[in-house]
Amino acid sequence: MKKQFLLSVLALSLFTISCSSNDDTTTPQQNNPVTTQYFHPPAWIQGSWKISNTSTSYFKFTNDDFILVTPFTSYKAVLTQTAATGQPAKVVEQTSDYYYEFTITAGASSGQYKFKKISDTRIQWVGSTPFFLDKE
């Protein structure tokens, strides 16, 4: 019985040693850049929004972007380009069933946005001069 135990321990030790070495002679793979999702807008705000009583789109929210329609500015693209230059690029978000707030930092610039859900087809942009937007 003692011999069997010692043989088992020896076999296990050899197995561990033989499995721990790396015989891989291939060159390491190059790491691809990590894609960061900056925006996570809640479902209730996703879509295009226009200033009430006008036909002009103003904001568009996708599942991973915040877009100022006129002049066209994709903040996801701005942040991606900023990060590629080594500068700070981030979005700090707070979401609920009725509010979507975020602060965008791109390099030395930052901006804060706050939206309040009024209904399924109307939101309020809460800022220094709050105004209403209707869903297109």
XYZ file of C-alpha atoms in Angstrom:
136
model
C 0.000 0.000 0.000
C 2.864 2.335 0.871
C 4.506 1.631 -2.533
C 1.271 2.436 -4.349
C 0.975 5.753 -2.510
C 4.574 6.710 -3.315
C 4.104 5.765 -6.985
C 0.962 7.909 -7.118
C 2.759 10.902 -5.599
C 5.686 10.412 -8.005
C 3.392 10.134 -11.016
C 1.480 13.231 -9.940
C 4.749 15.159 -9.459
C 6.004 14.158 -12.914
C 2.686 15.100 -14.458
C 2.783 18.525 -12.798
C 6.354 19.171 -13.907
C 5.742 18.058 -17.479
C 2.613 20.206 -17.768
C 4.143 23.327 -16.306
C 6.801 23.879 -18.944
C 6.030 25.892 -22.054
C 7.080 24.228 -25.296
C 5.333 26.852 -27.393
C 7.751 28.209 -29.986
C 5.267 30.459 -31.766
C 5.703 34.195 -31.569
C 3.321 36.037 -29.263
C 0.253 37.544 -30.851
C 0.039 41.291 -31.125
C -2.558 42.778 -28.801
C -5.404 44.526 -30.558
C -6.540 47.865 -29.151
C -9.396 47.647 -26.693
C -12.643 49.248 -27.816
C -14.250 51.251 -25.056
C -17.974 51.846 -24.928
C -18.263 55.337 -23.515
C -22.032 55.777 -23.584
C -24.796 53.556 -22.185
C -28.004 55.556 -22.752
C -31.144 53.968 -21.305
C -33.611 52.525 -23.823
C -36.190 55.254 -23.173
C -33.922 57.986 -24.570
C -32.500 56.132 -27.582
C -33.566 57.659 -30.891
C -33.594 61.088 -32.539
C -34.941 64.122 -30.728
C -35.929 67.486 -32.194
C -36.643 70.815 -30.560
C -40.372 71.065 -29.875
C -42.404 72.802 -32.605
C -39.585 72.533 -35.164
C -38.564 69.995 -37.760
C -34.874 70.177 -36.890
C -33.234 67.192 -35.209
C -31.015 68.189 -32.365
C -29.764 65.093 -30.517
C -29.523 61.423 -31.374
C -28.855 58.680 -28.841
C -27.814 55.199 -29.919
C -26.983 52.277 -27.650
C -23.341 53.474 -27.528
C -23.194 57.073 -28.733
C -24.426 60.611 -28.129
C -24.666 62.682 -31.313
C -25.234 66.371 -31.768
C -27.016 66.426 -35.127
C -26.315 70.022 -36.240
C -23.394 70.450 -36.636
C -22.860 66.689 -36.752
C -20.710 65.623 -33.819
C -20.422 62.019 -32.674
C -19.079 62.208 -29.146
C -18.092 58.544 -29.342
C -15.793 59.469 -32.258
C -14.463 62.521 -30.395
C -13.611 60.393 -27.350
C -12.052 57.636 -29.445
C -9.826 60.138 -31.263
C -8.908 61.871 -28.006
C -7.964 58.572 -26.346
C -5.829 57.633 -29.376
C -3.650 60.682 -28.679
C -3.120 59.580 -25.071
C -5.333 62.266 -23.553
C -8.093 61.626 -20.998
C -11.333 60.429 -22.572
C -14.215 59.307 -20.402
C -17.913 59.577 -19.687
C -19.373 59.460 -16.190
C -23.059 58.528 -16.367
C -26.018 58.390 -14.013
C -29.188 56.765 -15.283
C -32.649 56.071 -13.961
C -36.140 55.502 -15.322
C -36.588 59.284 -15.620
C -33.125 60.860 -15.850
C -30.018 60.444 -17.959
C -27.063 62.560 -16.839
C -23.474 62.419 -18.011
C -20.249 64.353 -18.021
C -17.956 64.022 -21.028
C -14.224 64.600 -20.574
C -12.148 64.837 -23.756
C -8.624 66.042 -23.145
C -8.780 69.301 -21.186
C -12.435 69.940 -22.129
C -15.540 68.682 -20.411
C -19.278 69.120 -20.736
C -22.240 68.063 -18.654
C -25.672 67.055 -19.953
C -28.854 66.208 -18.101
C -32.078 64.930 -19.639
C -35.395 64.303 -17.933
C -38.066 61.983 -19.318
C -41.441 63.714 -19.554
C -43.190 60.979 -21.576
C -42.286 58.281 -24.098
C -42.166 60.971 -26.818
C -40.926 64.023 -24.912
C -37.825 64.822 -22.871
C -36.471 67.958 -21.270
C -32.892 69.043 -21.705
C -32.108 70.454 -18.281
C -29.467 73.129 -18.545
C -28.976 76.846 -18.105
C -31.948 77.351 -20.456
C -34.026 74.172 -20.261
C -36.125 73.256 -23.265
C -38.218 70.368 -24.493
C -37.420 67.883 -27.233
C -39.867 65.615 -29.069
C -39.014 62.165 -30.385
C -38.913 61.830 -34.159
